PDB file of C-alpha atoms in Angstrom:
ATOM      1  CA  UNK A  29       0.078   0.642  -0.074  1.00 93.00           C
ATOM      2  CA  UNK A  30       1.506   3.728  -0.460  1.00 98.00           C
ATOM      3  CA  UNK A  31       1.088   6.568   1.511  1.00 98.00           C
ATOM      4  CA  UNK A  32      -0.595   9.838  -0.131  1.00 98.00           C
ATOM      5  CA  UNK A  33       0.475  12.621   2.643  1.00 98.00           C
ATOM      6  CA  UNK A  34      -1.271  15.882   2.038  1.00 97.00           C
ATOM      7  CA  UNK A  35      -0.094  19.306   2.470  1.00 97.00           C
ATOM      8  CA  UNK A  36      -1.890  19.657   5.805  1.00 96.00           C
ATOM      9  CA  UNK A  37      -1.230  15.943   7.303  1.00 97.00           C
ATOM     10  CA  UNK A  38       2.419  17.248   7.120  1.00 98.00           C
ATOM     11  CA  UNK A  39       1.946  20.615   8.680  1.00 95.00           C
ATOM     12  CA  UNK A  40       0.861  18.838  12.013  1.00 95.00           C
ATOM     13  CA  UNK A  41       4.009  15.775  11.926  1.00 98.00           C
ATOM     14  CA  UNK A  42       6.424  18.224  10.511  1.00 97.00           C
ATOM     15  CA  UNK A  43       9.280  18.221  13.514  1.00 97.00           C
ATOM     16  CA  UNK A  44      12.846  20.854  13.299  1.00 98.00           C
ATOM     17  CA  UNK A  45      14.757  18.883  15.565  1.00 98.00           C
ATOM     18  CA  UNK A  46      14.397  15.435  13.972  1.00 98.00           C
ATOM     19  CA  UNK A  47      14.948  17.461  10.876  1.00 98.00           C
ATOM     20  CA  UNK A  48      17.654  18.722  11.711  1.00 98.00           C
ATOM     21  CA  UNK A  49      19.703  15.535  13.125  1.00 98.00           C
ATOM     22  CA  UNK A  50      18.198  13.619  10.145  1.00 98.00           C
ATOM     23  CA  UNK A  51      19.845  16.673   7.723  1.00 98.00           C
ATOM     24  CA  UNK A  52      23.146  16.305   9.089  1.00 98.00           C
ATOM     25  CA  UNK A  53      22.978  12.579   9.661  1.00 97.00           C
ATOM     26  CA  UNK A  54      21.735  11.666   5.451  1.00 97.00           C
ATOM     27  CA  UNK A  55      24.702  15.178   4.540  1.00 97.00           C
ATOM     28  CA  UNK A  56      27.607  12.412   6.654  1.00 97.00           C
ATOM     29  CA  UNK A  57      26.401   9.443   4.260  1.00 97.00           C
ATOM     30  CA  UNK A  58      26.984  11.587   1.346  1.00 96.00           C
ATOM     31  CA  UNK A  59      30.220  11.878   2.331  1.00 97.00           C
ATOM     32  CA  UNK A  60      30.787   8.813   3.519  1.00 97.00           C
ATOM     33  CA  UNK A  61      29.713   6.772   0.741  1.00 96.00           C
ATOM     34  CA  UNK A  62      26.298   5.128   2.142  1.00 96.00           C
ATOM     35  CA  UNK A  63      24.052   7.774   0.239  1.00 97.00           C
ATOM     36  CA  UNK A  64      24.176   8.703  -3.687  1.00 95.00           C
ATOM     37  CA  UNK A  65      23.651  12.449  -4.656  1.00 92.00           C
ATOM     38  CA  UNK A  66      23.480  13.085  -8.221  1.00 92.00           C
ATOM     39  CA  UNK A  67      22.917  16.881  -9.572  1.00 87.00           C
ATOM     40  CA  UNK A  68      19.426  17.192 -10.914  1.00 85.00           C
ATOM     41  CA  UNK A  69      18.898  17.704 -15.073  1.00 89.00           C
ATOM     42  CA  UNK A  70      17.089  20.204 -15.073  1.00 90.00           C
ATOM     43  CA  UNK A  71      14.307  20.151 -17.568  1.00 95.00           C
ATOM     44  CA  UNK A  72      12.855  22.884 -19.897  1.00 93.00           C
ATOM     45  CA  UNK A  73      11.385  23.648 -23.246  1.00 95.00           C
ATOM     46  CA  UNK A  74      12.406  26.539 -25.332  1.00 94.00           C
ATOM     47  CA  UNK A  75       8.982  28.138 -25.345  1.00 93.00           C
ATOM     48  CA  UNK A  76       9.146  29.074 -21.539  1.00 93.00           C
ATOM     49  CA  UNK A  77      10.809  29.946 -18.581  1.00 92.00           C
ATOM     50  CA  UNK A  78       9.696  27.392 -16.329  1.00 94.00           C
ATOM     51  CA  UNK A  79      11.901  24.905 -15.522  1.00 94.00           C
ATOM     52  CA  UNK A  80      11.374  20.843 -14.266  1.00 96.00           C
ATOM     53  CA  UNK A  81      14.687  19.053 -11.383  1.00 95.00           C
ATOM     54  CA  UNK A  82      14.105  15.727 -10.934  1.00 96.00           C
ATOM     55  CA  UNK A  83      16.140  15.642  -7.505  1.00 96.00           C
ATOM     56  CA  UNK A  84      16.822  12.077  -7.204  1.00 97.00           C
ATOM     57  CA  UNK A  85      18.417   9.418  -3.792  1.00 98.00           C
ATOM     58  CA  UNK A  86      19.092   7.117  -2.116  1.00 98.00           C
ATOM     59  CA  UNK A  87      20.110   6.472   0.994  1.00 97.00           C
ATOM     60  CA  UNK A  88      21.000   2.768   2.922  1.00 96.00           C
ATOM     61  CA  UNK A  89      21.006   4.261   6.260  1.00 94.00           C
ATOM     62  CA  UNK A  90      17.462   5.574   5.575  1.00 96.00           C
ATOM     63  CA  UNK A  91      16.596   2.391   3.526  1.00 97.00           C
ATOM     64  CA  UNK A  92      15.068   4.369   1.097  1.00 98.00           C
ATOM     65  CA  UNK A  93      14.937   5.662  -2.674  1.00 98.00           C
ATOM     66  CA  UNK A  94      13.363   8.939  -3.043  1.00 98.00           C
ATOM     67  CA  UNK A  95      12.827  11.508  -6.217  1.00 98.00           C
ATOM     68  CA  UNK A  96      10.918  14.714  -6.126  1.00 98.00           C
ATOM     69  CA  UNK A  97       9.811  16.417  -8.460  1.00 97.00           C
ATOM     70  CA  UNK A  98      10.407  19.889  -8.243  1.00 96.00           C
ATOM     71  CA  UNK A  99       8.494  22.739 -10.774  1.00 96.00           C
ATOM     72  CA  UNK A 100       9.806  25.946 -11.308  1.00 94.00           C
ATOM     73  CA  UNK A 101       7.384  28.223 -12.922  1.00 94.00           C
ATOM     74  CA  UNK A 102       8.302  32.124 -12.485  1.00 91.00           C
ATOM     75  CA  UNK A 103       5.232  33.428 -14.521  1.00 92.00           C
ATOM     76  CA  UNK A 104       2.746  31.346 -12.222  1.00 94.00           C
ATOM     77  CA  UNK A 105       2.813  34.674 -10.587  1.00 91.00           C
ATOM     78  CA  UNK A 106       1.380  36.539 -12.794  1.00 92.00           C
ATOM     79  CA  UNK A 107      -1.822  34.158 -11.797  1.00 92.00           C
ATOM     80  CA  UNK A 108      -1.485  35.062  -7.777  1.00 93.00           C
ATOM     81  CA  UNK A 109      -0.136  31.160  -8.065  1.00 94.00           C
ATOM     82  CA  UNK A 110       2.725  29.502  -5.959  1.00 93.00           C
ATOM     83  CA  UNK A 111       5.381  29.956  -8.706  1.00 92.00           C
ATOM     84  CA  UNK A 112       7.771  26.432  -7.199  1.00 94.00           C
ATOM     85  CA  UNK A 113       5.206  23.011  -6.580  1.00 97.00           C
ATOM     86  CA  UNK A 114       7.232  20.081  -5.857  1.00 98.00           C
ATOM     87  CA  UNK A 115       6.313  16.198  -5.350  1.00 98.00           C
ATOM     88  CA  UNK A 116       7.504  13.480  -3.410  1.00 98.00           C
ATOM     89  CA  UNK A 117       7.610   9.962  -3.954  1.00 98.00           C
ATOM     90  CA  UNK A 118       9.640   7.643  -0.764  1.00 98.00           C
ATOM     91  CA  UNK A 119      10.441   4.250  -2.278  1.00 98.00           C
ATOM     92  CA  UNK A 120      12.072   1.052  -0.186  1.00 98.00           C
ATOM     93  CA  UNK A 121      15.371   0.870  -1.161  1.00 97.00           C
ATOM     94  CA  UNK A 122      15.029  -2.629   0.350  1.00 97.00           C
ATOM     95  CA  UNK A 123      11.988  -4.179  -1.844  1.00 97.00           C
ATOM     96  CA  UNK A 124      11.051  -0.887  -4.881  1.00 97.00           C
ATOM     97  CA  UNK A 125       7.389  -0.979  -2.947  1.00 97.00           C
ATOM     98  CA  UNK A 126       6.071   2.602  -3.770  1.00 98.00           C
ATOM     99  CA  UNK A 127       5.513   3.385   0.770  1.00 98.00           C
ATOM    100  CA  UNK A 128       4.637   7.275  -0.041  1.00 98.00           C
ATOM    101  CA  UNK A 129       3.490  10.126  -2.530  1.00 98.00           C
ATOM    102  CA  UNK A 130       3.519  13.418  -0.574  1.00 98.00           C
ATOM    103  CA  UNK A 131       2.971  17.115  -1.439  1.00 98.00           C
ATOM    104  CA  UNK A 132       6.530  18.777  -1.258  1.00 98.00           C
ATOM    105  CA  UNK A 133       5.219  22.286  -0.011  1.00 97.00           C
ATOM    106  CA  UNK A 134       5.816  21.546   3.860  1.00 97.00           C
ATOM    107  CA  UNK A 135       8.924  19.369   3.620  1.00 98.00           C
ATOM    108  CA  UNK A 136      10.859  21.685   1.157  1.00 97.00           C
ATOM    109  CA  UNK A 137      10.711  24.068   3.753  1.00 97.00           C
ATOM    110  CA  UNK A 138      11.477  22.462   6.809  1.00 98.00           C
ATOM    111  CA  UNK A 139      14.216  20.996   5.488  1.00 98.00           C
ATOM    112  CA  UNK A 140      15.619  23.760   3.541  1.00 98.00           C
ATOM    113  CA  UNK A 141      16.108  25.477   6.869  1.00 98.00           C
ATOM    114  CA  UNK A 142      17.434  21.908   8.964  1.00 98.00           C
ATOM    115  CA  UNK A 143      19.936  22.225   6.130  1.00 98.00           C
ATOM    116  CA  UNK A 144      20.320  25.933   7.694  1.00 98.00           C
ATOM    117  CA  UNK A 145      21.358  25.338  10.897  1.00 98.00           C
ATOM    118  CA  UNK A 146      23.214  22.082  11.077  1.00 98.00           C
ATOM    119  CA  UNK A 147      25.471  24.101   8.626  1.00 98.00           C
ATOM    120  CA  UNK A 148      25.011  27.200  11.261  1.00 98.00           C
ATOM    121  CA  UNK A 149      25.574  23.944  13.807  1.00 98.00           C
ATOM    122  CA  UNK A 150      28.746  23.685  11.576  1.00 98.00           C
ATOM    123  CA  UNK A 151      29.703  27.126  11.145  1.00 98.00           C
ATOM    124  CA  UNK A 152      28.775  29.743  12.816  1.00 98.00           C
ATOM    125  CA  UNK A 153      30.401  31.152  16.760  1.00 97.00           C
ATOM    126  CA  UNK A 154      28.915  28.577  19.064  1.00 95.00           C
ATOM    127  CA  UNK A 155      28.017  31.849  21.189  1.00 93.00           C
ATOM    128  CA  UNK A 156      25.734  33.483  18.417  1.00 98.00           C
ATOM    129  CA  UNK A 157      22.964  35.586  19.343  1.00 98.00           C
ATOM    130  CA  UNK A 158      21.469  37.945  16.633  1.00 98.00           C
ATOM    131  CA  UNK A 159      19.944  36.603  14.391  1.00 98.00           C
ATOM    132  CA  UNK A 160      19.648  38.490  10.553  1.00 98.00           C
ATOM    133  CA  UNK A 161      16.865  37.205   8.210  1.00 98.00           C
ATOM    134  CA  UNK A 162      16.810  39.255   4.583  1.00 98.00           C
ATOM    135  CA  UNK A 163      13.137  37.720   3.445  1.00 98.00           C
ATOM    136  CA  UNK A 164       9.931  38.358   6.052  1.00 98.00           C
ATOM    137  CA  UNK A 165       7.986  34.665   4.919  1.00 96.00           C
ATOM    138  CA  UNK A 166       7.333  31.150   5.722  1.00 96.00           C
ATOM    139  CA  UNK A 167      10.897  30.247   4.605  1.00 97.00           C
ATOM    140  CA  UNK A 168      12.259  33.297   7.959  1.00 98.00           C
ATOM    141  CA  UNK A 169       9.740  31.941  10.449  1.00 98.00           C
ATOM    142  CA  UNK A 170      11.018  28.204   9.877  1.00 98.00           C
ATOM    143  CA  UNK A 171      14.921  29.845   9.745  1.00 98.00           C
ATOM    144  CA  UNK A 172      13.771  30.912  13.303  1.00 98.00           C
ATOM    145  CA  UNK A 173      12.482  27.671  14.671  1.00 98.00           C
ATOM    146  CA  UNK A 174      15.406  25.948  13.437  1.00 98.00           C
ATOM    147  CA  UNK A 175      17.939  27.934  14.639  1.00 98.00           C
ATOM    148  CA  UNK A 176      16.305  28.606  17.864  1.00 98.00           C
ATOM    149  CA  UNK A 177      17.082  24.627  18.264  1.00 98.00           C
ATOM    150  CA  UNK A 178      20.974  25.208  17.468  1.00 98.00           C
ATOM    151  CA  UNK A 179      22.353  28.542  18.983  1.00 98.00           C
ATOM    152  CA  UNK A 180      20.351  30.372  21.923  1.00 98.00           C
ATOM    153  CA  UNK A 181      19.474  33.428  19.377  1.00 98.00           C
ATOM    154  CA  UNK A 182      18.678  36.750  21.723  1.00 98.00           C
ATOM    155  CA  UNK A 183      17.594  38.845  19.163  1.00 98.00           C
ATOM    156  CA  UNK A 184      16.359  38.612  14.764  1.00 98.00           C
ATOM    157  CA  UNK A 185      16.659  41.128  12.709  1.00 98.00           C
ATOM    158  CA  UNK A 186      14.747  41.562   9.842  1.00 98.00           C
ATOM    159  CA  UNK A 187      14.030  43.116   6.131  1.00 98.00           C
ATOM    160  CA  UNK A 188      11.578  42.473   3.265  1.00 97.00           C
ATOM    161  CA  UNK A 189      10.755  44.910   0.323  1.00 95.00           C
ATOM    162  CA  UNK A 190       6.639  44.652   2.459  1.00 95.00           C
ATOM    163  CA  UNK A 191       6.134  45.227   5.797  1.00 95.00           C
ATOM    164  CA  UNK A 192       3.087  43.575   5.721  1.00 96.00           C
ATOM    165  CA  UNK A 193       5.222  40.367   5.197  1.00 97.00           C
ATOM    166  CA  UNK A 194       7.710  42.216   8.500  1.00 97.00           C
ATOM    167  CA  UNK A 195       4.353  42.507  10.390  1.00 97.00           C
ATOM    168  CA  UNK A 196       2.585  38.859   9.397  1.00 98.00           C
ATOM    169  CA  UNK A 197       6.432  37.192  10.576  1.00 98.00           C
ATOM    170  CA  UNK A 198       6.231  39.560  13.661  1.00 97.00           C
ATOM    171  CA  UNK A 199       3.267  38.019  15.072  1.00 98.00           C
ATOM    172  CA  UNK A 200       4.092  33.910  14.157  1.00 97.00           C
ATOM    173  CA  UNK A 201       7.419  34.355  16.137  1.00 98.00           C
ATOM    174  CA  UNK A 202       6.307  35.827  18.665  1.00 97.00           C
ATOM    175  CA  UNK A 203       5.621  33.103  21.159  1.00 97.00           C
ATOM    176  CA  UNK A 204       9.672  32.566  21.201  1.00 97.00           C
ATOM    177  CA  UNK A 205      10.028  35.992  23.468  1.00 97.00           C
ATOM    178  CA  UNK A 206      12.905  37.030  21.322  1.00 98.00           C
ATOM    179  CA  UNK A 207      13.558  40.786  20.263  1.00 98.00           C
ATOM    180  CA  UNK A 208      12.629  41.282  16.961  1.00 98.00           C
ATOM    181  CA  UNK A 209      14.086  44.717  14.733  1.00 98.00           C
ATOM    182  CA  UNK A 210      12.644  45.386  12.589  1.00 98.00           C
ATOM    183  CA  UNK A 211      15.375  46.961   9.439  1.00 98.00           C
ATOM    184  CA  UNK A 212      15.007  50.022   7.010  1.00 97.00           C
ATOM    185  CA  UNK A 213      18.117  47.796   5.356  1.00 98.00           C
ATOM    186  CA  UNK A 214      19.165  45.170   4.069  1.00 98.00           C
ATOM    187  CA  UNK A 215      22.725  46.437   4.909  1.00 98.00           C
ATOM    188  CA  UNK A 216      21.286  46.981   8.085  1.00 98.00           C
ATOM    189  CA  UNK A 217      20.767  43.825   8.322  1.00 98.00           C
ATOM    190  CA  UNK A 218      23.780  42.094   7.559  1.00 98.00           C
ATOM    191  CA  UNK A 219      26.100  44.548   9.777  1.00 98.00           C
ATOM    192  CA  UNK A 220      24.291  43.703  12.290  1.00 98.00           C
ATOM    193  CA  UNK A 221      24.180  39.624  12.792  1.00 98.00           C
ATOM    194  CA  UNK A 222      25.795  37.116  13.678  1.00 98.00           C
ATOM    195  CA  UNK A 223      24.289  35.132  11.220  1.00 98.00           C
ATOM    196  CA  UNK A 224      22.558  35.674   8.007  1.00 98.00           C
ATOM    197  CA  UNK A 225      20.113  33.679   6.276  1.00 98.00           C
ATOM    198  CA  UNK A 226      19.319  35.782   2.968  1.00 98.00           C
ATOM    199  CA  UNK A 227      16.189  33.767   2.327  1.00 98.00           C
ATOM    200  CA  UNK A 228      14.788  36.005  -0.912  1.00 95.00           C
ATOM    201  CA  UNK A 229      13.013  34.568  -4.296  1.00 91.00           C
ATOM    202  CA  UNK A 230      16.905  37.012  -5.698  1.00 92.00           C
ATOM    203  CA  UNK A 231      18.559  37.555  -9.251  1.00 92.00           C
ATOM    204  CA  UNK A 232      20.978  39.606  -8.078  1.00 95.00           C
ATOM    205  CA  UNK A 233      22.791  40.288  -5.395  1.00 96.00           C
ATOM    206  CA  UNK A 234      20.774  41.766  -2.357  1.00 97.00           C
ATOM    207  CA  UNK A 235      23.966  41.426  -0.488  1.00 98.00           C
ATOM    208  CA  UNK A 236      27.805  43.009  -0.622  1.00 98.00           C
ATOM    209  CA  UNK A 237      30.600  41.324   0.540  1.00 98.00           C
ATOM    210  CA  UNK A 238      31.982  44.682   1.483  1.00 98.00           C
ATOM    211  CA  UNK A 239      29.035  44.436   4.178  1.00 98.00           C
ATOM    212  CA  UNK A 240      30.746  41.477   6.208  1.00 98.00           C
ATOM    213  CA  UNK A 241      32.151  41.660   9.032  1.00 97.00           C
ATOM    214  CA  UNK A 242      34.831  39.438  10.967  1.00 98.00           C
ATOM    215  CA  UNK A 243      33.572  35.448  12.550  1.00 98.00           C
ATOM    216  CA  UNK A 244      30.359  36.096  10.267  1.00 98.00           C
ATOM    217  CA  UNK A 245      28.072  33.073   9.239  1.00 98.00           C
ATOM    218  CA  UNK A 246      25.614  33.348   6.425  1.00 98.00           C
ATOM    219  CA  UNK A 247      23.493  31.023   4.772  1.00 98.00           C
ATOM    220  CA  UNK A 248      22.612  31.704   1.047  1.00 98.00           C
ATOM    221  CA  UNK A 249      19.106  30.142   0.527  1.00 97.00           C
ATOM    222  CA  UNK A 250      16.466  31.637  -1.362  1.00 93.00           C
ATOM    223  CA  UNK A 251      17.694  32.286  -4.964  1.00 89.00           C
ATOM    224  CA  UNK A 252      15.933  29.450  -7.055  1.00 87.00           C
ATOM    225  CA  UNK A 253      18.318  26.776  -8.739  1.00 86.00           C
ATOM    226  CA  UNK A 254      19.107  28.707 -11.751  1.00 89.00           C
ATOM    227  CA  UNK A 255      22.983  29.988 -13.475  1.00 91.00           C
ATOM    228  CA  UNK A 256      21.990  33.948 -13.634  1.00 93.00           C
ATOM    229  CA  UNK A 257      20.372  34.146 -10.288  1.00 94.00           C
ATOM    230  CA  UNK A 258      22.261  34.906  -6.759  1.00 97.00           C
ATOM    231  CA  UNK A 259      21.475  36.960  -3.475  1.00 97.00           C
ATOM    232  CA  UNK A 260      25.045  37.544  -2.479  1.00 98.00           C
ATOM    233  CA  UNK A 261      27.762  39.533  -4.891  1.00 98.00           C
ATOM    234  CA  UNK A 262      31.132  38.348  -6.126  1.00 98.00           C
ATOM    235  CA  UNK A 263      33.248  39.959  -3.420  1.00 98.00           C
ATOM    236  CA  UNK A 264      30.934  38.453  -0.435  1.00 98.00           C
ATOM    237  CA  UNK A 265      31.418  35.003  -1.971  1.00 98.00           C
ATOM    238  CA  UNK A 266      35.080  35.935  -2.622  1.00 98.00           C
ATOM    239  CA  UNK A 267      35.174  37.045   0.970  1.00 97.00           C
ATOM    240  CA  UNK A 268      34.398  33.822   3.015  1.00 98.00           C
ATOM    241  CA  UNK A 269      34.876  30.541   3.125  1.00 98.00           C
ATOM    242  CA  UNK A 270      32.598  28.966   1.025  1.00 98.00           C
ATOM    243  CA  UNK A 271      30.360  25.692   1.705  1.00 98.00           C
ATOM    244  CA  UNK A 272      27.729  23.872  -0.582  1.00 98.00           C
ATOM    245  CA  UNK A 273      25.302  21.301   0.298  1.00 96.00           C
ATOM    246  CA  UNK A 274      26.363  19.757  -3.502  1.00 95.00           C
ATOM    247  CA  UNK A 275      29.194  20.863  -5.549  1.00 95.00           C
ATOM    248  CA  UNK A 276      28.404  18.726  -8.274  1.00 93.00           C
ATOM    249  CA  UNK A 277      24.428  20.650  -8.275  1.00 92.00           C
ATOM    250  CA  UNK A 278      26.310  24.197  -6.661  1.00 94.00           C
ATOM    251  CA  UNK A 279      28.669  24.058 -10.270  1.00 94.00           C
ATOM    252  CA  UNK A 280      25.092  23.813 -12.430  1.00 91.00           C
ATOM    253  CA  UNK A 281      22.284  24.747 -10.822  1.00 90.00           C
ATOM    254  CA  UNK A 282      24.232  28.586  -8.015  1.00 94.00           C
ATOM    255  CA  UNK A 283      24.779  31.014  -9.767  1.00 96.00           C
ATOM    256  CA  UNK A 284      26.064  32.144  -6.261  1.00 96.00           C
ATOM    257  CA  UNK A 285      28.880  30.686  -7.312  1.00 97.00           C
ATOM    258  CA  UNK A 286      28.866  30.138 -11.319  1.00 97.00           C
ATOM    259  CA  UNK A 287      28.868  34.045 -11.781  1.00 97.00           C
ATOM    260  CA  UNK A 288      31.726  34.911  -9.417  1.00 98.00           C
ATOM    261  CA  UNK A 289      33.631  31.456 -11.787  1.00 97.00           C
ATOM    262  CA  UNK A 290      32.647  33.207 -14.744  1.00 97.00           C
ATOM    263  CA  UNK A 291      34.254  36.993 -14.117  1.00 97.00           C
ATOM    264  CA  UNK A 292      37.262  35.126 -13.253  1.00 97.00           C
ATOM    265  CA  UNK A 293      37.429  36.129  -9.379  1.00 98.00           C
ATOM    266  CA  UNK A 294      37.693  33.341  -7.599  1.00 97.00           C
ATOM    267  CA  UNK A 295      37.149  29.643  -8.830  1.00 97.00           C
ATOM    268  CA  UNK A 296      35.592  26.085  -8.321  1.00 97.00           C
ATOM    269  CA  UNK A 297      37.798  25.074  -6.592  1.00 97.00           C
ATOM    270  CA  UNK A 298      37.719  27.930  -4.097  1.00 97.00           C
ATOM    271  CA  UNK A 299      35.003  26.066  -2.349  1.00 98.00           C
ATOM    272  CA  UNK A 300      36.254  24.922   0.826  1.00 98.00           C
ATOM    273  CA  UNK A 301      34.312  22.150   1.597  1.00 98.00           C
ATOM    274  CA  UNK A 302      30.954  19.759   1.168  1.00 97.00           C
ATOM    275  CA  UNK A 303      29.120  20.189   4.705  1.00 97.00           C
ATOM    276  CA  UNK A 304      28.732  16.534   4.309  1.00 97.00           C
ATOM    277  CA  UNK A 305      32.704  16.452   4.269  1.00 98.00           C
ATOM    278  CA  UNK A 306      32.350  19.231   8.329  1.00 98.00           C
ATOM    279  CA  UNK A 307      29.532  16.508   9.326  1.00 98.00           C
ATOM    280  CA  UNK A 308      31.085  13.579   8.621  1.00 97.00           C
ATOM    281  CA  UNK A 309      34.571  15.387  10.288  1.00 97.00           C
ATOM    282  CA  UNK A 310      36.430  15.242   7.563  1.00 97.00           C
ATOM    283  CA  UNK A 311      37.101  18.204   6.669  1.00 97.00           C
ATOM    284  CA  UNK A 312      37.247  21.347   8.705  1.00 97.00           C
ATOM    285  CA  UNK A 313      34.408  24.151   8.943  1.00 96.00           C
ATOM    286  CA  UNK A 314      34.863  27.132  11.000  1.00 96.00           C
ATOM    287  CA  UNK A 315      38.832  27.304  12.031  1.00 96.00           C
ATOM    288  CA  UNK A 316      39.471  30.773  13.900  1.00 96.00           C
ATOM    289  CA  UNK A 317      36.609  33.506  15.766  1.00 96.00           C
ATOM    290  CA  UNK A 318      37.318  35.943  12.423  1.00 97.00           C
ATOM    291  CA  UNK A 319      35.862  33.460   9.433  1.00 97.00           C
ATOM    292  CA  UNK A 320      33.637  34.470   7.232  1.00 98.00           C
ATOM    293  CA  UNK A 321      31.562  31.343   6.843  1.00 98.00           C
ATOM    294  CA  UNK A 322      29.031  31.125   3.837  1.00 98.00           C
ATOM    295  CA  UNK A 323      26.171  27.900   3.223  1.00 98.00           C
ATOM    296  CA  UNK A 324      25.900  28.000  -0.148  1.00 97.00           C
ATOM    297  CA  UNK A 325      22.614  25.979   0.036  1.00 96.00           C
ATOM    298  CA  UNK A 326      20.938  25.447  -3.651  1.00 93.00           C
ATOM    299  CA  UNK A 327      18.662  22.276  -2.038  1.00 94.00           C
ATOM    300  CA  UNK A 328      19.296  17.908  -2.715  1.00 96.00           C
ATOM    301  CA  UNK A 329      16.832  15.073  -3.127  1.00 97.00           C
ATOM    302  CA  UNK A 330      19.214  13.434  -0.496  1.00 97.00           C
ATOM    303  CA  UNK A 331      17.264  16.250   1.591  1.00 98.00           C
ATOM    304  CA  UNK A 332      13.673  15.595   0.693  1.00 98.00           C
ATOM    305  CA  UNK A 333      14.972  11.624   1.419  1.00 98.00           C
ATOM    306  CA  UNK A 334      15.768  12.302   5.561  1.00 98.00           C
ATOM    307  CA  UNK A 335      12.292  14.379   5.778  1.00 98.00           C
ATOM    308  CA  UNK A 336      10.814  12.128   3.775  1.00 98.00           C
ATOM    309  CA  UNK A 337      11.384   9.366   6.239  1.00 98.00           C
ATOM    310  CA  UNK A 338      10.603  10.938   9.337  1.00 98.00           C
ATOM    311  CA  UNK A 339       6.780  12.305   7.885  1.00 98.00           C
ATOM    312  CA  UNK A 340       5.924   9.199   6.381  1.00 98.00           C
ATOM    313  CA  UNK A 341       6.998   7.331  10.086  1.00 98.00           C
ATOM    314  CA  UNK A 342       4.745   9.638  12.338  1.00 98.00           C
ATOM    315  CA  UNK A 343       2.195   9.070   9.559  1.00 98.00           C
ATOM    316  CA  UNK A 344       2.097   5.575  10.320  1.00 98.00           C
ATOM    317  CA  UNK A 345       2.481   6.214  13.646  1.00 97.00           C
ATOM    318  CA  UNK A 346      -0.372   8.024  13.961  1.00 97.00           C
ATOM    319  CA  UNK A 347      -2.765   6.749  11.363  1.00 97.00           C
ATOM    320  CA  UNK A 348      -2.357   9.947   8.673  1.00 97.00           C
ATOM    321  CA  UNK A 349      -2.944   9.847   5.381  1.00 97.00           C
ATOM    322  CA  UNK A 350      -4.762   7.592   2.658  1.00 97.00           C
ATOM    323  CA  UNK A 351      -4.017   4.873   1.745  1.00 97.00           C
ATOM    324  CA  UNK A 352      -4.062   3.877  -2.154  1.00 96.00           C
ATOM    325  CA  UNK A 353      -3.080   0.193  -3.739  1.00 93.00           C
ATOM    326  CA  UNK A 354      -1.348   1.150  -6.425  1.00 90.00           C
ATOM    327  CA  UNK A 355      -0.700  -1.637  -8.344  1.00 86.00           C
ATOM    328  CA  UNK A 356      -4.294  -3.062  -8.056  1.00 84.00           C
TER     329      UNK A 356
END
């Protein structure tokens, strides 16, 4: 039987601390060779700007194979539709049975914030207390929850183009009892932060490396997986010690890395390591309090597999979802 899980069902099942641990585990598995993560293809037609990315992964430890089909359709904005939609399929690595089909909205948001938390745990200064957010949507709310799981955050400095979005964000996280500053500019956020998360679908850079202060950790999260989109300028990439989730994926999909390499100001060999190498203990993360570290987060299928395992197990335990006999 295959379990079908809707977004509303998944929201109640999501567990941020467990997801952080699971994402760190699969990152380390990728480094150790117990997980497989190919770079995703980007399927497109000359008649459209839409991209379709099949994001596959395999993990022995989780006993799963998975694929998420991500549809990235910027034109949906004109119809007030989501510009990104996705569906995740989980398959038993042992038997090949299709175990579950999940709507991708909730898993993608939670696992993305969890990956930032893993990077922050491994790369940020341990006593960091000020979180800077460029962007204030649902992903920003998830990042607050994720960061509180790994750091003693007391202050949040947030910026968005929309005052209404910032107001909704502040209401959403008010129960955490944090000191919240509504910044007037992106620069104000960057210069105030110990940990900076950029969470916008920017095409042109919003964040300049000249604003980076010693000891800063950056999670560059928001830009679409496209070679010409980025949130951080070239000076910022050169200024930081850069880590990636998957170098093969970043080389193909991350404008934040591809553009400065094309400009000749850095090379792919300047990337310090994949995050899994740091999680596995084979490569160093932060080596001094003055380091500026940057996690260039593109998103990989193993993250979906990790949270998919958790959500599937939780759904079985709680009797949630709809069972379908697909092969009947």
